[in-house]
Coordinates of C-alpha atoms in Angstrom, one line a residue:
X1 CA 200.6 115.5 124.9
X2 CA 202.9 117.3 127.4
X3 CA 202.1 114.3 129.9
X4 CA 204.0 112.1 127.8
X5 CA 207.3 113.6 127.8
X6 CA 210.0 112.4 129.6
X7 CA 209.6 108.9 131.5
X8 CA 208.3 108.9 135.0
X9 CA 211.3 107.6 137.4
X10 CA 214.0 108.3 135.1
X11 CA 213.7 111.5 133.6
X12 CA 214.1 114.7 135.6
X13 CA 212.4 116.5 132.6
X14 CA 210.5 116.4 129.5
X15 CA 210.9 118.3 126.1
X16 CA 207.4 119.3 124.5
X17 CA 207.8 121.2 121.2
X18 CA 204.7 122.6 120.0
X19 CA 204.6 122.4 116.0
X20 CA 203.1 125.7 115.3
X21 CA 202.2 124.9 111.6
X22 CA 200.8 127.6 110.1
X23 CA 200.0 130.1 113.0
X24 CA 201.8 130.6 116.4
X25 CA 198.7 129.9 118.8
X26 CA 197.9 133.3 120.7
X27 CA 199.3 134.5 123.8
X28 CA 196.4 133.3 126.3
X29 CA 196.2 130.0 124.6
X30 CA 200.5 129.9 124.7
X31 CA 199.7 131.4 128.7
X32 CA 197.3 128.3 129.4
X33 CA 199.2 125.5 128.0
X34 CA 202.3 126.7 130.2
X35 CA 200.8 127.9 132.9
X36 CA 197.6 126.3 133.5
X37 CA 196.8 124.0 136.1
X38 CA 196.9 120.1 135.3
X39 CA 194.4 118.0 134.3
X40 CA 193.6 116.0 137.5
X41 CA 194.9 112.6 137.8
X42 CA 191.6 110.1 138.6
X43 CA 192.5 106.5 139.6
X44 CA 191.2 104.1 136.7
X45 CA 192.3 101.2 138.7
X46 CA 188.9 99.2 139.5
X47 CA 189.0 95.4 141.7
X48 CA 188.4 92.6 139.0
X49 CA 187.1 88.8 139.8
X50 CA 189.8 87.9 137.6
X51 CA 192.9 90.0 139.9
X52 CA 191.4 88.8 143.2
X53 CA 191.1 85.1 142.1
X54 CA 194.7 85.2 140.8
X55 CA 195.9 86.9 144.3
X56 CA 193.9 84.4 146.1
X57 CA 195.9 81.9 144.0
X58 CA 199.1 83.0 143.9
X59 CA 199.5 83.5 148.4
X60 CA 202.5 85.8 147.6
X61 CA 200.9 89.1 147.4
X62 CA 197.3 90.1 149.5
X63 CA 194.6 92.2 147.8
X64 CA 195.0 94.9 150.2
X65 CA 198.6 95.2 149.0
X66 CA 197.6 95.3 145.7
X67 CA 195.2 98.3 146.6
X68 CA 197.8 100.6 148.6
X69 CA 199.7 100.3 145.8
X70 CA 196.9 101.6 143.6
X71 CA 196.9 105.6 142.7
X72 CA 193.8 105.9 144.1
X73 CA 195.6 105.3 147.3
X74 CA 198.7 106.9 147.1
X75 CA 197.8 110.0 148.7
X76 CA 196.5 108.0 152.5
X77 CA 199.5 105.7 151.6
X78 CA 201.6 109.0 152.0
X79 CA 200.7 110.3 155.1
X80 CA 201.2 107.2 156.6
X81 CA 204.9 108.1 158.2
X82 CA 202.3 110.9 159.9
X83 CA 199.8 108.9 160.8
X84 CA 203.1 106.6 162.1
X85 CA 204.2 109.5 164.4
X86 CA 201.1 110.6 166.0
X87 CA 200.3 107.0 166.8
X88 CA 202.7 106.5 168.6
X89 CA 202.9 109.9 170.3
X90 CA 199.3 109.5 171.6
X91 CA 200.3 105.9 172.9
X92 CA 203.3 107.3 174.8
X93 CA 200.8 110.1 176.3
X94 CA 198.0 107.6 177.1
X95 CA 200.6 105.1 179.0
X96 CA 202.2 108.0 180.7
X97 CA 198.3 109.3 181.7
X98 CA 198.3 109.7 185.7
X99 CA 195.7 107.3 187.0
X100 CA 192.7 109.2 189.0
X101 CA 193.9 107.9 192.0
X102 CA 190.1 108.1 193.5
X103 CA 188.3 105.3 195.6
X104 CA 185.0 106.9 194.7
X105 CA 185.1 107.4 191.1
X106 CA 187.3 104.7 190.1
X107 CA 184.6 102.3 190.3
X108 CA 182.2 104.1 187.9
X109 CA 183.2 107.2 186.3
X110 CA 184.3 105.2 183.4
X111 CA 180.9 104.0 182.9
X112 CA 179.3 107.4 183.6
X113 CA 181.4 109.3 181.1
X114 CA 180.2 106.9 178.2
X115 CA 176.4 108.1 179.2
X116 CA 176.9 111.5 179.2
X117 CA 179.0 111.3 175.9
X118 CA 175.6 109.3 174.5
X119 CA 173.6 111.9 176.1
X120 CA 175.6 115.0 174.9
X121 CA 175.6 113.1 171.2
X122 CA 171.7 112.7 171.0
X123 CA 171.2 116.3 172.3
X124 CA 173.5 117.4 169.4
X125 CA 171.4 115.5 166.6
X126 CA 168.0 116.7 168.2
X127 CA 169.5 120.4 168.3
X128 CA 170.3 120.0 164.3
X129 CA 166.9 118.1 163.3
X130 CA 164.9 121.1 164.5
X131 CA 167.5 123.8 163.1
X132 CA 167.6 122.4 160.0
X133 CA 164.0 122.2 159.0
X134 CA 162.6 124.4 157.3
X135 CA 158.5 125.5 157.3
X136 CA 158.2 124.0 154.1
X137 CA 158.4 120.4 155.6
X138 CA 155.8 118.6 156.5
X139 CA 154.8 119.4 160.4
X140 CA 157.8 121.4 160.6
X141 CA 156.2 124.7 161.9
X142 CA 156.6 123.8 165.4
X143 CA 160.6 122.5 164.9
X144 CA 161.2 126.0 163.1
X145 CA 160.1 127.9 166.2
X146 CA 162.7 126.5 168.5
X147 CA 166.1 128.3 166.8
X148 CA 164.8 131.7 166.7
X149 CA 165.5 135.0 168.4
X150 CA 165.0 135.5 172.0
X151 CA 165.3 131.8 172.7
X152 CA 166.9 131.3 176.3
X153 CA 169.6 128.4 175.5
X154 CA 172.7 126.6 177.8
X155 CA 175.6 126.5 176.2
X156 CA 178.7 125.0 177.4
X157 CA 182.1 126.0 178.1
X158 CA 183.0 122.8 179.5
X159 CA 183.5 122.7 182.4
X160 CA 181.2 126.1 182.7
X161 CA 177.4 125.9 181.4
X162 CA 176.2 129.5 181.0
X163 CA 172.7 131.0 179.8
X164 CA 172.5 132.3 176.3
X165 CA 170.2 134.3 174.4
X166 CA 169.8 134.0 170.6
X167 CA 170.2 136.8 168.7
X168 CA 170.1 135.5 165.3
X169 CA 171.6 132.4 163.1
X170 CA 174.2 133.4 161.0
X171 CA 174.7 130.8 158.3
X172 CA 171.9 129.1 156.1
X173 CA 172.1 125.2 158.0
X174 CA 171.4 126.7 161.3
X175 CA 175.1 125.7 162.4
X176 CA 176.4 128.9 164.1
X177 CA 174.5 131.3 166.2
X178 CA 175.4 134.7 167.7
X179 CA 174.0 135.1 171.4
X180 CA 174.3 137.3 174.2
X181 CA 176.0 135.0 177.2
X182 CA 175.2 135.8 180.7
X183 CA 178.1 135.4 182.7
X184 CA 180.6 134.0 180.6
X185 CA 183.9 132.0 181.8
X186 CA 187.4 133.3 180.6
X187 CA 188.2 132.7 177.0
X188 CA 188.7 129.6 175.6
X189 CA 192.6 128.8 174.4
X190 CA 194.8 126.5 172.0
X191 CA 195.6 124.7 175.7
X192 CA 192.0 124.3 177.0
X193 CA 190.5 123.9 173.1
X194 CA 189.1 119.9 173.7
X195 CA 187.6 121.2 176.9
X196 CA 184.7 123.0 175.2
X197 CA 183.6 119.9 173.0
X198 CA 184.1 117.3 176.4
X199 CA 180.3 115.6 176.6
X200 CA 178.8 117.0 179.8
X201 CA 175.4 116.8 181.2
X202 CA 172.1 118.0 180.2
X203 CA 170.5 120.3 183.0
X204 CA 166.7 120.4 182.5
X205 CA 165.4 121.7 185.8
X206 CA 164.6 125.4 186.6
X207 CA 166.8 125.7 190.0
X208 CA 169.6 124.6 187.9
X209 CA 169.0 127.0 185.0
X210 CA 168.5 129.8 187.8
X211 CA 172.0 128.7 189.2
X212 CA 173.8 129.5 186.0
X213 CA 172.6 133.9 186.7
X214 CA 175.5 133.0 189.0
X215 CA 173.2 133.2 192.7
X216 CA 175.7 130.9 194.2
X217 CA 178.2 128.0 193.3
X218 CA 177.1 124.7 193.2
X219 CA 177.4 121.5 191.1
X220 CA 175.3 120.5 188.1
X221 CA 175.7 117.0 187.8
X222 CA 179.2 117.3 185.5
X223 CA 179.4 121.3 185.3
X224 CA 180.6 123.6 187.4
X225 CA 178.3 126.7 187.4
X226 CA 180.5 129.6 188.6
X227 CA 179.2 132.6 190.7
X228 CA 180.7 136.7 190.4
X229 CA 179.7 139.3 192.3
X230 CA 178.4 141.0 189.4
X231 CA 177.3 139.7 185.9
X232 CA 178.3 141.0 182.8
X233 CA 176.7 140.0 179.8
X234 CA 178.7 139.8 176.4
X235 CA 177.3 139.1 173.0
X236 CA 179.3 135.7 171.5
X237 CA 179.3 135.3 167.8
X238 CA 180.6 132.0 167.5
X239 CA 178.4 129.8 169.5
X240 CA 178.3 126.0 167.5
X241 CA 175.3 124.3 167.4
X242 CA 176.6 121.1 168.9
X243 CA 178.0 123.4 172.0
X244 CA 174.2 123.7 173.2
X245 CA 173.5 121.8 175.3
X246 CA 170.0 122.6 176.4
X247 CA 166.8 124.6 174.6
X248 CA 164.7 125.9 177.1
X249 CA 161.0 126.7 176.2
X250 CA 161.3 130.4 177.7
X251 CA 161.5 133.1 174.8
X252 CA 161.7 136.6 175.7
X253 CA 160.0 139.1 174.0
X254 CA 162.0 139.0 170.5
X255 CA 160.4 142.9 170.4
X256 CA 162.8 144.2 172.6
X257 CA 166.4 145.1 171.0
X258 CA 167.8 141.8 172.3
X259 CA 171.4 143.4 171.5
X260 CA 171.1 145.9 174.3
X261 CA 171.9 144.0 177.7
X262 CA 171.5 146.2 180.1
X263 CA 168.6 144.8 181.2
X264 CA 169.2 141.5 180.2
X265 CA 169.6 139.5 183.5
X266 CA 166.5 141.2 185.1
X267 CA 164.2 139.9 182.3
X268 CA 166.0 136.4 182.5
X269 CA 165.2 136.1 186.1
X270 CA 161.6 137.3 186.2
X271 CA 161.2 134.9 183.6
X272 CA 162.7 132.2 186.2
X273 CA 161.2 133.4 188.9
X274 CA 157.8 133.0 187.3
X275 CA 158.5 129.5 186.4
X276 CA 159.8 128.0 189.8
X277 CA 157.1 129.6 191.1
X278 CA 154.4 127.2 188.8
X279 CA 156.8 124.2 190.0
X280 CA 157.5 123.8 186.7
X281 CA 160.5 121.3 187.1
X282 CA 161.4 121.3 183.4
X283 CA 162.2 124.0 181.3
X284 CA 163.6 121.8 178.6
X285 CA 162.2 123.1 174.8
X286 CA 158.6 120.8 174.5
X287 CA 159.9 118.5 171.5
X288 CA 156.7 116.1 171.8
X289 CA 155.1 119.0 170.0
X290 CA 157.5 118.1 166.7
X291 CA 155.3 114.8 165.7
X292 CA 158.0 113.2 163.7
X293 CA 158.9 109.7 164.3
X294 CA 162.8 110.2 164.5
X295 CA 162.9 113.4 166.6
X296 CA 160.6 111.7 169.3
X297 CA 163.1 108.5 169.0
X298 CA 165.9 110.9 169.8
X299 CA 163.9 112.2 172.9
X300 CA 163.0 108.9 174.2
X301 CA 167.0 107.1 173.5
X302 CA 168.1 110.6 175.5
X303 CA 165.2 110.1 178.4
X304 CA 166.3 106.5 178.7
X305 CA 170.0 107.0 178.9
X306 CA 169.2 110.0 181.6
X307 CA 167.0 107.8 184.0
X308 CA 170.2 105.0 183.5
X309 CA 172.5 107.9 184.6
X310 CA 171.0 107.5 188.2
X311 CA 173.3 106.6 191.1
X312 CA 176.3 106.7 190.0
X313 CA 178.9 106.6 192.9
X314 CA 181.1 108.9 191.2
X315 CA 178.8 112.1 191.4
X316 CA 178.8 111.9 195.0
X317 CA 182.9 112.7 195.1
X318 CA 184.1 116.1 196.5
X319 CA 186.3 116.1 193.0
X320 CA 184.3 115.1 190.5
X321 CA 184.9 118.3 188.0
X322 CA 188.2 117.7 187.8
X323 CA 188.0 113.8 187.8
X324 CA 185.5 114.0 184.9
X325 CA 188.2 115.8 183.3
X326 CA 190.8 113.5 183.3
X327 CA 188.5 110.7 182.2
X328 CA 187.6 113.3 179.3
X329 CA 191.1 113.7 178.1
X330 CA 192.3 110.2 178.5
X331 CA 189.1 109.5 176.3
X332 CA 190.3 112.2 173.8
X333 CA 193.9 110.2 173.5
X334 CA 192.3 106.9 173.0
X335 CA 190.2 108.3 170.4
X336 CA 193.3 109.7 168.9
X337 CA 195.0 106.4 169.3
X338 CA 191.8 104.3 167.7
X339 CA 191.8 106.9 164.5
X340 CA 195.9 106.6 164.0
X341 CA 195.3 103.7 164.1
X342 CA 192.4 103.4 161.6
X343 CA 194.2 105.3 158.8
X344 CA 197.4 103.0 159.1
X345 CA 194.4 99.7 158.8
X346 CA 193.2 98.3 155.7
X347 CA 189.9 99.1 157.0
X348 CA 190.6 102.1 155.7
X349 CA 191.1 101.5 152.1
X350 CA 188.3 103.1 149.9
X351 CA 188.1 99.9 147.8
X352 CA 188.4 97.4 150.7
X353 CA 184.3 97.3 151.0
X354 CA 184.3 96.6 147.1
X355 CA 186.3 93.9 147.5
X356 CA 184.4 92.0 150.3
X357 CA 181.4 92.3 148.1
X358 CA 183.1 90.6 145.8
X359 CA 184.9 88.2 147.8
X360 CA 181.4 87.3 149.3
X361 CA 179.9 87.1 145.4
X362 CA 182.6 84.7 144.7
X363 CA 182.0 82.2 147.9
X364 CA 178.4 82.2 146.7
X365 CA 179.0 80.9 143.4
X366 CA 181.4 78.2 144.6
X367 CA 184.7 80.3 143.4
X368 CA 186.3 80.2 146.8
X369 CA 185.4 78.3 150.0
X370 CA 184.8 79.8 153.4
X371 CA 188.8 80.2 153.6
X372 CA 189.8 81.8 150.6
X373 CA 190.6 79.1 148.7
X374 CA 190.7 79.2 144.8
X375 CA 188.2 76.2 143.6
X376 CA 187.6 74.4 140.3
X377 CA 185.0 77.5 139.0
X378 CA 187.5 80.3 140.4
X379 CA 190.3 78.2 138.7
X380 CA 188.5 78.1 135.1
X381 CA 187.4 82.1 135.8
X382 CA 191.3 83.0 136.1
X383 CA 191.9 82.3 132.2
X384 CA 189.3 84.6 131.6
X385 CA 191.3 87.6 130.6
X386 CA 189.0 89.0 128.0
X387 CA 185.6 88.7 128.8
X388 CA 183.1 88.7 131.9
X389 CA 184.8 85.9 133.8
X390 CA 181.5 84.8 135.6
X391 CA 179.0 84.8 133.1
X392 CA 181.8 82.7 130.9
X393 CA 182.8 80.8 133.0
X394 CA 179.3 80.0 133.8
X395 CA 178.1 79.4 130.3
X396 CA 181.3 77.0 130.0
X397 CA 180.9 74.7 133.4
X398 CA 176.9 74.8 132.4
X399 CA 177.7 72.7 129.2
X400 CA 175.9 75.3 127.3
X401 CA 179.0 76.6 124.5
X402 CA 179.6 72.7 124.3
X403 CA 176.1 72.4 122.6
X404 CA 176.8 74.4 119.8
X405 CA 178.8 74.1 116.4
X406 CA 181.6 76.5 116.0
X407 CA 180.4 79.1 113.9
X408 CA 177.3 79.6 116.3
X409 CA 180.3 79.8 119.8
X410 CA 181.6 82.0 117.4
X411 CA 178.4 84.2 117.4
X412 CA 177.5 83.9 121.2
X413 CA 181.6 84.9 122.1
X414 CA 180.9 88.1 120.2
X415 CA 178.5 89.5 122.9
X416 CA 181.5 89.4 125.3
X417 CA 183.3 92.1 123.1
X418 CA 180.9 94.0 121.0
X419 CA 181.8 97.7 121.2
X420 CA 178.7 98.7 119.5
X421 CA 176.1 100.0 121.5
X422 CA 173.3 99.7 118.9
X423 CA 171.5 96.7 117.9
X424 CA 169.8 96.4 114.7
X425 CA 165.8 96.2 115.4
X426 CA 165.4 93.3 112.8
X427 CA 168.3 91.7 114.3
X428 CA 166.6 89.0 116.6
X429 CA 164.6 87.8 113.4
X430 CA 167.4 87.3 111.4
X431 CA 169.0 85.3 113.5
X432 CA 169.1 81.4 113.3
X433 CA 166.7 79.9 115.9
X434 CA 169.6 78.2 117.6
X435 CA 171.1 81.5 118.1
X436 CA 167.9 83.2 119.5
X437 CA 168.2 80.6 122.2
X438 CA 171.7 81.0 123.0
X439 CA 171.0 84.7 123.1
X440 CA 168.3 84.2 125.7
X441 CA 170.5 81.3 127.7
X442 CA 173.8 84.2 127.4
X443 CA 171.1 87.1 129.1
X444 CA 169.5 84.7 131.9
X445 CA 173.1 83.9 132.9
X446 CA 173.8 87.6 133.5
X447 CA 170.4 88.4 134.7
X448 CA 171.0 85.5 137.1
X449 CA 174.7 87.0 138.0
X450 CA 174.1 90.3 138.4
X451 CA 171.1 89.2 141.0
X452 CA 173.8 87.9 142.9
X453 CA 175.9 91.0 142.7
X454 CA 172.6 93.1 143.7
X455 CA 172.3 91.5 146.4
X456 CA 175.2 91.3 147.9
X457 CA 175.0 95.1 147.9
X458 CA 177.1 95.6 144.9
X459 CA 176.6 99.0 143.2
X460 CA 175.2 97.6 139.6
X461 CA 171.4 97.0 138.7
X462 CA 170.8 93.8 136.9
X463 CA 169.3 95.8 133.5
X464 CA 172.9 97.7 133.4
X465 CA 174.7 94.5 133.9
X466 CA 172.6 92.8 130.9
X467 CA 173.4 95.3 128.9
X468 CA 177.0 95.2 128.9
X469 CA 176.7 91.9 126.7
X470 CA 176.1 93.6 123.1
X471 CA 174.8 91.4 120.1
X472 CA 175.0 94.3 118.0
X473 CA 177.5 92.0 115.8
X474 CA 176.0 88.8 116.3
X475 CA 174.9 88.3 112.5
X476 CA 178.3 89.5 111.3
X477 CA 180.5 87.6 113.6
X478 CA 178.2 84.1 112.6
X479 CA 178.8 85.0 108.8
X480 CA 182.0 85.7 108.9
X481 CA 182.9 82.8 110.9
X482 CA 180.4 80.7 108.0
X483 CA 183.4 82.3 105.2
X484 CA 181.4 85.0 103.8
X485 CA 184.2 87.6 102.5
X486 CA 184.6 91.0 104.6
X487 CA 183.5 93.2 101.7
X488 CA 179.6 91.3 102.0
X489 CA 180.3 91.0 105.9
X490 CA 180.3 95.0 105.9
X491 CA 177.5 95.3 103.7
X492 CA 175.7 93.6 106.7
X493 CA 175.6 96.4 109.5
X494 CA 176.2 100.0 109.6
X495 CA 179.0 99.5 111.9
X496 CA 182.5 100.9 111.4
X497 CA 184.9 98.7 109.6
X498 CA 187.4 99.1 112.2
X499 CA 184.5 97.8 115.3
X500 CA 183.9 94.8 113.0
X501 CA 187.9 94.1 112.6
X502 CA 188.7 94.9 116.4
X503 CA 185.7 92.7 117.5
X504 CA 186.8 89.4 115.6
X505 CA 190.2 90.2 116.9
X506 CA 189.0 90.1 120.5
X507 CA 186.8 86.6 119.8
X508 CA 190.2 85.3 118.8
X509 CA 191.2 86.0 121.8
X510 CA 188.3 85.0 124.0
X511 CA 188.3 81.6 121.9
X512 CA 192.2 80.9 123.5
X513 CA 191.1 81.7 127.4
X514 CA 187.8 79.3 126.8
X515 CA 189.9 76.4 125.4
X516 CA 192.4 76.9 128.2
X517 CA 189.6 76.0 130.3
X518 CA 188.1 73.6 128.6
X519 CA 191.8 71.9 128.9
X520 CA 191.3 72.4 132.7
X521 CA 188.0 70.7 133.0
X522 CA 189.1 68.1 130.5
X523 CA 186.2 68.6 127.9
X524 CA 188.4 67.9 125.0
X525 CA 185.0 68.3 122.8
X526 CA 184.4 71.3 123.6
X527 CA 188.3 72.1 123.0
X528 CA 188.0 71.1 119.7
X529 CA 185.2 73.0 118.4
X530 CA 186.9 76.2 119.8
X531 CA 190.0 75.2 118.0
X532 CA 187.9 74.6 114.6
X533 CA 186.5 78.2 115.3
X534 CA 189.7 79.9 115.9
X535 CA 190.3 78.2 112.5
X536 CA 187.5 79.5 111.1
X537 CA 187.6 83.4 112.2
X538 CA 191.6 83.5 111.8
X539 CA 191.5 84.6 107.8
X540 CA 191.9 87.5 105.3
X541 CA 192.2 91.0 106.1
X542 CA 191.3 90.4 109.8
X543 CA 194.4 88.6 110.3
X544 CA 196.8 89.7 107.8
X545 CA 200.2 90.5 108.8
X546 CA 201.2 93.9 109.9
X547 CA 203.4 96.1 108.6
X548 CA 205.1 96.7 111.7
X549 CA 206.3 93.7 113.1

């Protein structure tokens, strides 16, 4: 009740007095009420047929206006002037950008970045399928072998790649490793941050895993591998799994204290030497041995992007490191332009998805046309204000309430606003055959409706959407409508007399939005036998006169 003092906009503060009756409530309780934090504020505000055929009508206000206004909204809506500022920064940075000022990779290197970023994306989601499984899965035991200690790994410090050995995993999802890094480049900073997640390429072959021991300087396609005269070895508890960038099948003897690397670099190179001298090209981890259908997709997108990566005229430049670089970060600021961008968009509203469904739902049916425009359905839905506006409106362009006397519209209306949930079990055999038909003709509208809905990928399943229409006071609502006096009329059902009251209130009101529309399609029968039951319902305590007004 606090929530209600003091009115929002015009009130700095709000008064609550707490009526302590009998008993002053205890400290903890008093402590709570103060002190405690606030119920949070959910967004009730849902997309309607109704509200987007009467914006669709009224061309002064758009639906996505009508949504940033909406609570759910408010807090994207007010980081906007943010979202504003860093847009534009990032422009202002991207159009200031040098250009590369190459003739070699000015041609290409465009192009070749985009690969590698494919590349460098696929080995990321290859890297977590295999972490993340767990023995348990089905032909998993091979994928759980591949994250495990002892495991020679590249990792990169982009521009540097370096050799890693995994010690263990420290977090249950396999996201964060700690290994001991041969040779290591200097520390990563706040300046140099975006470097370490730029998209380089995969190195597979042994000579250039052998390279990164630091035996000489060279290039590996975009990494620089850097050479010292000696190499230390440091253990690196923050290695991500998306910064490793290839899994080697070599895995040193996880006997051997693997956190002791004195001796480290010796059993790395053996290990290497052994290899090149098999000619075994690829050292890459075997992942045909994981036998599952999306892994081996993953393997053959990345094989096929690598074979396309082929003779590009930009590897061949004296300066391609620091060429690749400036691609990388004018890449970074046009990503940062694109998102800005993005959050400032309607594409970014939550209910903006909703309301294409819907706006596609409503073309189906004939409510709009292809251009938005209100039609003669999506004109008679709009003075449905009280009910399910298509299956009404549906049941009213159909010719099926016209078919009916009064009292029986009366009847059907009532499944439009029953609030109770329970339906008598002798109920459909006390009903007038006529009624048992119209009951059936009210369900197959909705059943037919709420295919539409389904699929057009609206969240609802046709069953839920049937059962919103309630004939729980079918009987009552027929009777009463016949004259029968409220006293026998609650005798009828177990239902509260309140329900029954509010329920004939609402049919009143349903009855005025259908003869609206029957005015609008000019059926002036049909008008008149939903003025003779407004006449009919409109009686006795139901409708007596309050005290308040």
């Amino acid at each position: 009740m606090a929530g209600r003092a003091g009115r929002r906009g015009l009130d700095d503060t709000g008064v609550v007095i707490i009526n302590a009756a009998k008993e002053v409530p205890d400290t903890g309780t008093l402590h709570t009420m103060i002190l405690g934090a606030a119920t949070k504020l959910e967004s009730q505000f849902r997309l309607t047929y109704t509200m987007i055929l009467n914006l669709l009508r009224a061309n002064q206000l758009r639906v996505e206006e009508v949504i940033k206004r909406s609570f759910g909204e408010n807090t994207s809506q007010g980081q906007a002037p943010e979202h504003e500022r860093r847009l534009l920064e990032a422009k202002e940075q991207l159009d200031n950008y040098p250009p590369l000022g190459c003739l070699i990779c000015e041609g290409d290197i465009a192009a070749y970045y985009r690969i590698a970023s494919s590349i460098h994306r696929l080995t990321d989601r290859l890297n977590a399928r295999a972490a993340h499984r767990t023995p348990t899965e089905k032909g998993s035991a091979t994928a759980v072998q591949a994250f495990v200690p002892g495991r020679l790994v590249l990792i990169s410090y982009f521009p540097h790649v370096v050799l890693g050995v995994v010690v263990k995993k420290l977090n249950a999802d396999g996201s964060q490793y700690a290994c001991l890094v041969v040779n290591p480049p200097p520390p990563v900073t706040a300046a140099n941050e975006d470097l370490r997640l730029a998209p380089p390429y995969p190195i597979t072959d042994a000579a250039s895993v052998a390279a990164c021991l630091g035996a000489a300087e060279s290039f590996c396609y975009a990494y620089r591998v850097v050479a010292t005269a000696s190499v230390p070895v440091v253990l690196d508890a923050s290695i991500k799994l998306g910064t490793v960038e290839n899994l080697t099948r070599l895995q040193l003897n996880p006997k051997k204290p693997l956190d002791m690397p004195e001796s480290l670099v010796a059993t790395i190179r053996a290990a290497l030497d052994v290899l090149c001298s098999q000619q075994e090209s690829q050292v890459e981890y075997p992942w045909q041995r994981i036998r599952e259908l999306d892994i081996q997709e993953l393997v053959y997108e990345r094989a096929r992007l690598t074979e396309s990566s082929v003779g590009f005229q930009c590897c061949t430049c004296p300066n391609f490191v620091s060429h690749y670089l400036m691609c990388h970060r004018r890449a970074t600021l046009q990503s940062e332009v694109d998102n800005m961008a993005m959050q400032l968009s309607d594409q970014n509203l939550d209910l903006l998805p909703d309301y294409k469904l819907r706006l596609d739902v409503l073309k189906d049916l004939g409510y709009v046309d292809e251009m938005g425009n209100v039609q003669l359905k999506g004109r008679v839905a709009c003075e449905m204000n009280s009910a399910d506006e298509l299956v009404l409106t549906e049941l009213i362009l159909d010719n099926t309430l016209a078919t009916y006397e009064p009292e029986e519209i009366v009847a059907l209306l009532s499944a439009f606003v029953c609030g109770e949930k329970n339906e008598p079990v002798d109920l459909f055999n006390r009903l007038p055959p006529n009624l048992r038909r119209g009951r059936e003709l009210v369900l197959e509208a909705a059943r037919r409706i709420g295919s539409i809905q389904v699929a057009y990928g609206l969240p609802i399943s046709v069953e839920e959407y049937q059962r919103e229409f309630r004939f729980g006071l079918m009987e009552v609502a027929y009777e009463w409508a016949r004259g029968m006096s409220f006293v026998n009329i609650a005798a009828l059902t177990e239902t509260q007399e309140g329900i029954i009251v509010r329920c004939i209130m609402r049919i009143s009101d349903v009855l005025n939005n259908v003869s609206t529309a029957a005015v609008l399609v000019g059926d002036m029968e049909l008008k008149l036998k939903l003025q003779a039951a407004s006449e009919l319902i409109r009686r006795d305590i139901v409708f007596a006169a309050s005290l308040y007004f």
